[in-house]
């Protein structure tokens, strides 16, 4: 039996979010807002937290500084039962962090300090410990300087060689990102950029063309979400687009029993609630009293599609559930 259900490698930061922020006061002025929150975040940490809330046995692989930001992240992980034994610490750089002045319309401009995430490096000697899992999520390429020099590709290839299901996410792509991805994506079962990121990287706007572009690079399944719509393409053959507020039927969730380990199903099932939503579908409700819901667009997919949906070749399509901009996923199994 694997030591972990899922291991999450990569970008782990502290978000300092304030809302609503209309503008920044001039000079040394003061403005009053409704809320300021601290959250562990990042394309690895966010998915990890979502999975842990579902009761999945997870571990984090990240690099943090020796500072108060790292202490907050580690304390949050401890409360969720996330294994931190694989986390690296450095006194040379501070913990990566982002200030988010959230606008009234929900836009989230970011002020980011790259910090210790650039120092994360996983050697081949550590692969055995990291890949003692069923599912590996890698997040943050482009903001992981040491891993971006080829080590991320080695880790993902090693995961596939051992039969580990892999997912991959990124943030803030630039003109150099596509070349970085060419060595990574052939080892990725589930690729989860935003729809805007996918369009930027591919140079295409039509969802079917975007899907074909990434399939040609070797991706198994593509999940993208934009402001108004979602694109999910699976098996390198079919693509499926859903619009915000449209979701799959609840029976799709229960069909997962066909490939679930019963122990995991029984653990996750009581944590997931549904409420009747628009257009006859179901919206995913918050789980276990959690204020933020059970899944963001990427973490929800990471938890459901990989751990609860089996191998990518078995997945025909997805229907996304939406509530307040956060989504879970209900895979429909062939």
XYZ file of C-alpha atoms in Angstrom:
334
model
C 0.000 0.000 0.000
C 1.306 3.456 -0.904
C 2.276 5.753 1.957
C 0.114 8.551 0.527
C -2.914 8.820 -1.683
C -1.526 12.001 -3.219
C 1.664 14.054 -3.098
C 1.659 17.718 -4.136
C 4.929 19.171 -5.407
C 5.734 22.783 -6.167
C 4.564 26.327 -5.608
C 3.563 26.908 -1.998
C 3.009 30.485 -0.896
C 1.190 32.625 1.637
C -1.622 34.745 0.210
C -2.465 37.999 2.011
C -5.812 38.976 0.518
C -7.836 42.109 1.205
C -11.240 43.010 -0.191
C -12.764 45.064 -1.642
C -9.908 47.269 -2.828
C -11.068 50.037 -5.166
C -7.748 51.865 -5.320
C -4.539 52.383 -3.365
C -4.572 55.569 -1.239
C -2.108 58.211 -2.422
C 1.114 58.807 -0.509
C 0.686 57.639 3.084
C -3.106 57.680 3.100
C -5.414 55.076 4.631
C -8.436 53.299 3.142
C -10.759 50.938 5.010
C -11.802 47.551 3.626
C -14.115 44.779 4.824
C -11.778 41.810 5.148
C -8.137 40.698 5.243
C -7.296 36.991 5.207
C -4.188 34.819 5.230
C -4.238 31.545 3.293
C -1.695 28.949 2.195
C -1.917 29.081 -1.575
C -0.152 28.311 -4.821
C -0.727 25.790 -7.567
C 0.566 22.955 -5.377
C -0.661 24.069 -1.961
C -4.184 24.963 -3.069
C -4.837 21.541 -4.567
C -3.278 19.868 -1.525
C -5.602 21.674 0.857
C -8.665 20.722 -1.184
C -7.660 17.072 -1.202
C -6.929 17.073 2.533
C -10.394 18.474 3.248
C -11.830 15.406 1.518
C -9.959 13.142 3.912
C -7.297 12.086 1.406
C -3.867 11.155 2.787
C -1.624 13.845 1.321
C 1.951 15.075 1.578
C 3.523 18.385 0.568
C 6.820 18.864 -1.250
C 7.829 22.518 -1.157
C 10.551 24.892 -0.026
C 9.759 27.425 2.694
C 11.841 30.053 4.425
C 12.679 30.249 8.113
C 10.075 32.901 8.851
C 6.618 33.601 10.212
C 4.988 32.981 6.827
C 6.319 29.434 6.783
C 5.152 28.895 10.364
C 1.616 29.893 9.367
C 1.591 27.529 6.371
C 2.933 24.611 8.409
C 0.402 25.205 11.190
C -2.421 25.255 8.637
C -1.153 22.013 7.115
C -0.915 20.383 10.534
C -4.560 21.193 11.290
C -5.568 19.484 8.036
C -3.409 16.425 8.628
C -1.099 17.113 5.665
C 2.255 15.348 5.956
C 5.094 17.901 6.039
C 8.065 15.532 6.290
C 9.104 16.226 2.684
C 9.067 20.024 3.008
C 12.428 21.769 2.644
C 13.485 24.896 4.582
C 16.018 27.565 3.686
C 17.430 30.532 5.580
C 18.658 32.127 2.368
C 15.257 33.211 1.026
C 11.958 34.178 2.581
C 8.802 32.162 2.060
C 7.102 32.943 -1.238
C 4.108 35.234 -0.761
C 1.520 37.257 -2.654
C -0.473 40.365 -1.750
C -3.917 40.280 -3.387
C -5.901 43.549 -3.414
C -9.181 42.008 -4.565
C -11.363 44.370 -6.553
C -15.143 44.661 -6.045
C -15.750 42.728 -9.285
C -13.605 39.826 -8.065
C -10.498 40.575 -10.117
C -7.317 39.648 -8.260
C -4.233 41.633 -9.266
C -1.189 40.176 -7.561
C 2.005 41.517 -6.026
C 4.247 38.461 -5.774
C 7.525 37.792 -3.983
C 9.092 34.698 -5.594
C 11.125 33.731 -2.550
C 11.970 30.212 -1.410
C 9.955 28.351 -4.045
C 12.770 29.095 -6.485
C 15.079 27.063 -4.234
C 12.966 23.891 -4.250
C 14.956 21.006 -5.701
C 14.020 17.333 -5.593
C 16.967 15.030 -6.253
C 16.658 11.560 -7.786
C 17.535 10.091 -4.382
C 14.293 11.575 -3.038
C 12.078 10.150 -5.781
C 11.355 6.930 -3.880
C 9.898 8.807 -0.915
C 7.951 11.295 -3.033
C 6.513 8.747 -5.456
C 5.241 6.389 -2.759
C 1.732 7.494 -3.742
C -1.102 6.874 -6.183
C -1.342 10.419 -7.467
C 1.251 13.172 -8.054
C 0.294 16.797 -8.634
C 2.993 19.199 -9.825
C 2.219 22.907 -9.709
C 4.014 26.146 -10.417
C 6.505 25.509 -13.215
C 7.916 28.835 -14.311
C 8.114 29.976 -10.686
C 10.344 27.101 -9.526
C 13.767 28.148 -10.793
C 15.750 25.125 -9.598
C 13.167 22.537 -10.672
C 12.595 24.276 -14.010
C 16.078 23.299 -15.205
C 14.904 19.796 -16.063
C 14.238 18.196 -12.692
C 10.459 18.582 -12.919
C 10.466 16.613 -16.173
C 12.570 13.863 -14.566
C 10.183 13.635 -11.623
C 7.091 13.386 -13.822
C 8.704 10.749 -16.046
C 9.660 8.735 -12.978
C 6.080 8.985 -11.722
C 4.665 7.653 -14.993
C 7.210 4.834 -15.046
C 5.874 3.726 -11.647
C 2.226 3.936 -12.682
C 1.464 7.065 -10.653
C -1.341 9.252 -12.045
C -0.020 12.765 -12.708
C -1.569 16.215 -12.931
C 0.072 19.528 -13.711
C -0.762 23.190 -13.250
C 1.001 26.497 -13.772
C 0.468 30.205 -13.296
C 1.512 33.419 -15.029
C 2.934 31.901 -18.241
C 5.260 34.022 -20.370
C 6.989 33.737 -23.734
C 9.390 31.099 -22.358
C 6.798 28.845 -20.741
C 5.798 26.785 -23.770
C 9.349 25.611 -24.360
C 9.545 24.617 -20.700
C 6.341 22.584 -21.042
C 7.434 20.528 -24.042
C 9.501 18.186 -21.874
C 6.859 18.009 -19.132
C 3.519 17.457 -20.824
C 4.166 13.979 -22.313
C 4.253 12.730 -18.697
C 1.070 14.563 -17.643
C -2.296 12.804 -17.397
C -4.264 15.928 -16.412
C -3.225 19.444 -17.449
C -5.113 22.287 -15.707
C -4.360 25.781 -17.020
C -6.989 28.486 -17.046
C -8.700 28.934 -20.390
C -6.869 32.238 -20.819
C -3.521 30.566 -20.068
C -4.299 27.709 -22.453
C -5.200 30.165 -25.202
C -2.053 32.216 -24.611
C 0.234 29.182 -24.653
C -1.348 27.607 -27.718
C -1.915 30.799 -29.690
C -5.457 29.580 -30.403
C -8.908 30.731 -29.341
C -11.250 27.910 -30.391
C -11.611 25.365 -27.557
C -11.292 22.365 -29.870
C -8.126 23.804 -31.410
C -6.703 24.474 -27.951
C -7.390 20.880 -26.923
C -5.790 19.467 -30.074
C -2.701 21.619 -29.549
C -2.045 20.222 -26.090
C -2.891 16.663 -27.080
C -0.201 16.926 -29.744
C 2.227 17.807 -26.937
C 1.277 14.580 -25.151
C -1.282 15.648 -22.543
C -3.792 12.966 -21.525
C -6.687 15.172 -20.356
C -7.079 18.952 -20.500
C -9.196 20.926 -18.042
C -9.428 24.681 -18.556
C -11.685 27.245 -16.958
C -12.376 30.777 -18.106
C -14.512 33.539 -16.680
C -17.638 32.367 -18.518
C -17.003 28.784 -19.574
C -15.034 25.631 -18.966
C -13.359 23.288 -21.386
C -12.625 19.687 -20.577
C -11.113 17.406 -23.196
C -10.290 13.791 -22.477
C -8.774 10.750 -24.157
C -7.192 12.906 -26.881
C -10.410 12.451 -28.880
C -13.386 14.257 -27.354
C -13.731 17.707 -25.887
C -16.554 18.906 -23.709
C -17.448 22.495 -22.860
C -19.681 23.560 -20.007
C -20.845 26.996 -18.938
C -20.820 28.437 -15.462
C -23.820 27.270 -13.484
C -24.291 24.056 -15.489
C -23.344 20.856 -13.741
C -23.558 17.117 -13.973
C -26.182 14.952 -12.323
C -25.483 13.604 -8.879
C -25.524 10.046 -10.206
C -22.222 10.790 -11.940
C -20.604 11.053 -8.534
C -21.950 7.713 -7.374
C -20.785 6.004 -10.546
C -17.298 6.572 -9.280
C -17.783 3.481 -7.119
C -16.947 1.468 -10.200
C -13.306 2.338 -9.762
C -13.100 3.633 -6.213
C -11.368 1.957 -3.375
C -14.276 1.470 -0.990
C -12.286 2.842 1.906
C -11.717 6.150 0.113
C -15.301 6.315 -1.132
C -16.698 5.887 2.346
C -14.294 8.519 3.651
C -15.083 11.104 0.973
C -18.794 10.494 0.472
C -20.075 11.916 3.769
C -17.991 15.055 3.226
C -19.667 15.969 -0.065
C -23.122 17.505 -0.134
C -25.201 18.718 -3.050
C -27.965 21.233 -3.456
C -30.339 21.609 -6.340
C -28.938 24.186 -8.757
C -29.838 26.020 -11.943
C -31.043 24.279 -15.113
C -31.842 21.088 -13.279
C -28.261 20.311 -12.306
C -26.581 20.141 -8.937
C -24.251 22.580 -7.338
C -21.489 21.384 -5.092
C -21.984 22.490 -1.527
C -19.334 23.220 1.008
C -17.878 20.247 2.800
C -17.267 19.643 6.461
C -18.154 23.183 7.470
C -15.316 24.597 5.403
C -15.853 28.246 4.621
C -14.187 28.194 1.233
C -15.827 25.089 -0.227
C -14.250 21.815 -1.199
C -12.490 22.728 -4.377
C -11.184 25.396 -6.656
C -11.208 24.795 -10.405
C -7.901 22.920 -10.198
C -7.834 21.368 -6.763
C -11.288 19.845 -7.271
C -10.127 18.175 -10.447
C -6.958 16.961 -8.819
C -8.898 15.326 -6.013
C -11.688 13.813 -8.102
C -10.276 13.049 -11.529
C -7.087 11.381 -10.422
C -7.860 9.810 -7.066
C -11.510 8.999 -7.606
C -11.839 8.700 -11.363
C -9.196 6.109 -12.196
C -6.882 6.268 -15.182
C -7.373 8.994 -17.795
C -8.300 6.512 -20.510
C -11.420 5.637 -18.551
C -12.791 9.163 -18.429
C -15.196 10.140 -21.179
C -16.149 13.648 -20.144
C -16.672 15.873 -17.152
C -19.450 18.141 -16.026
C -18.300 20.931 -13.758
C -20.293 21.971 -10.735
C -20.194 25.640 -9.873
C -20.969 27.608 -6.779
C -19.799 31.160 -6.289
C -16.891 30.780 -8.680
C -15.586 27.622 -7.002
C -16.076 24.231 -8.568
C -15.901 20.558 -7.896
C -16.076 17.965 -10.643
C -18.254 14.949 -11.299
C -16.432 12.605 -13.677
C -18.705 10.513 -15.896
C -17.117 7.107 -16.297
C -17.460 5.032 -19.472
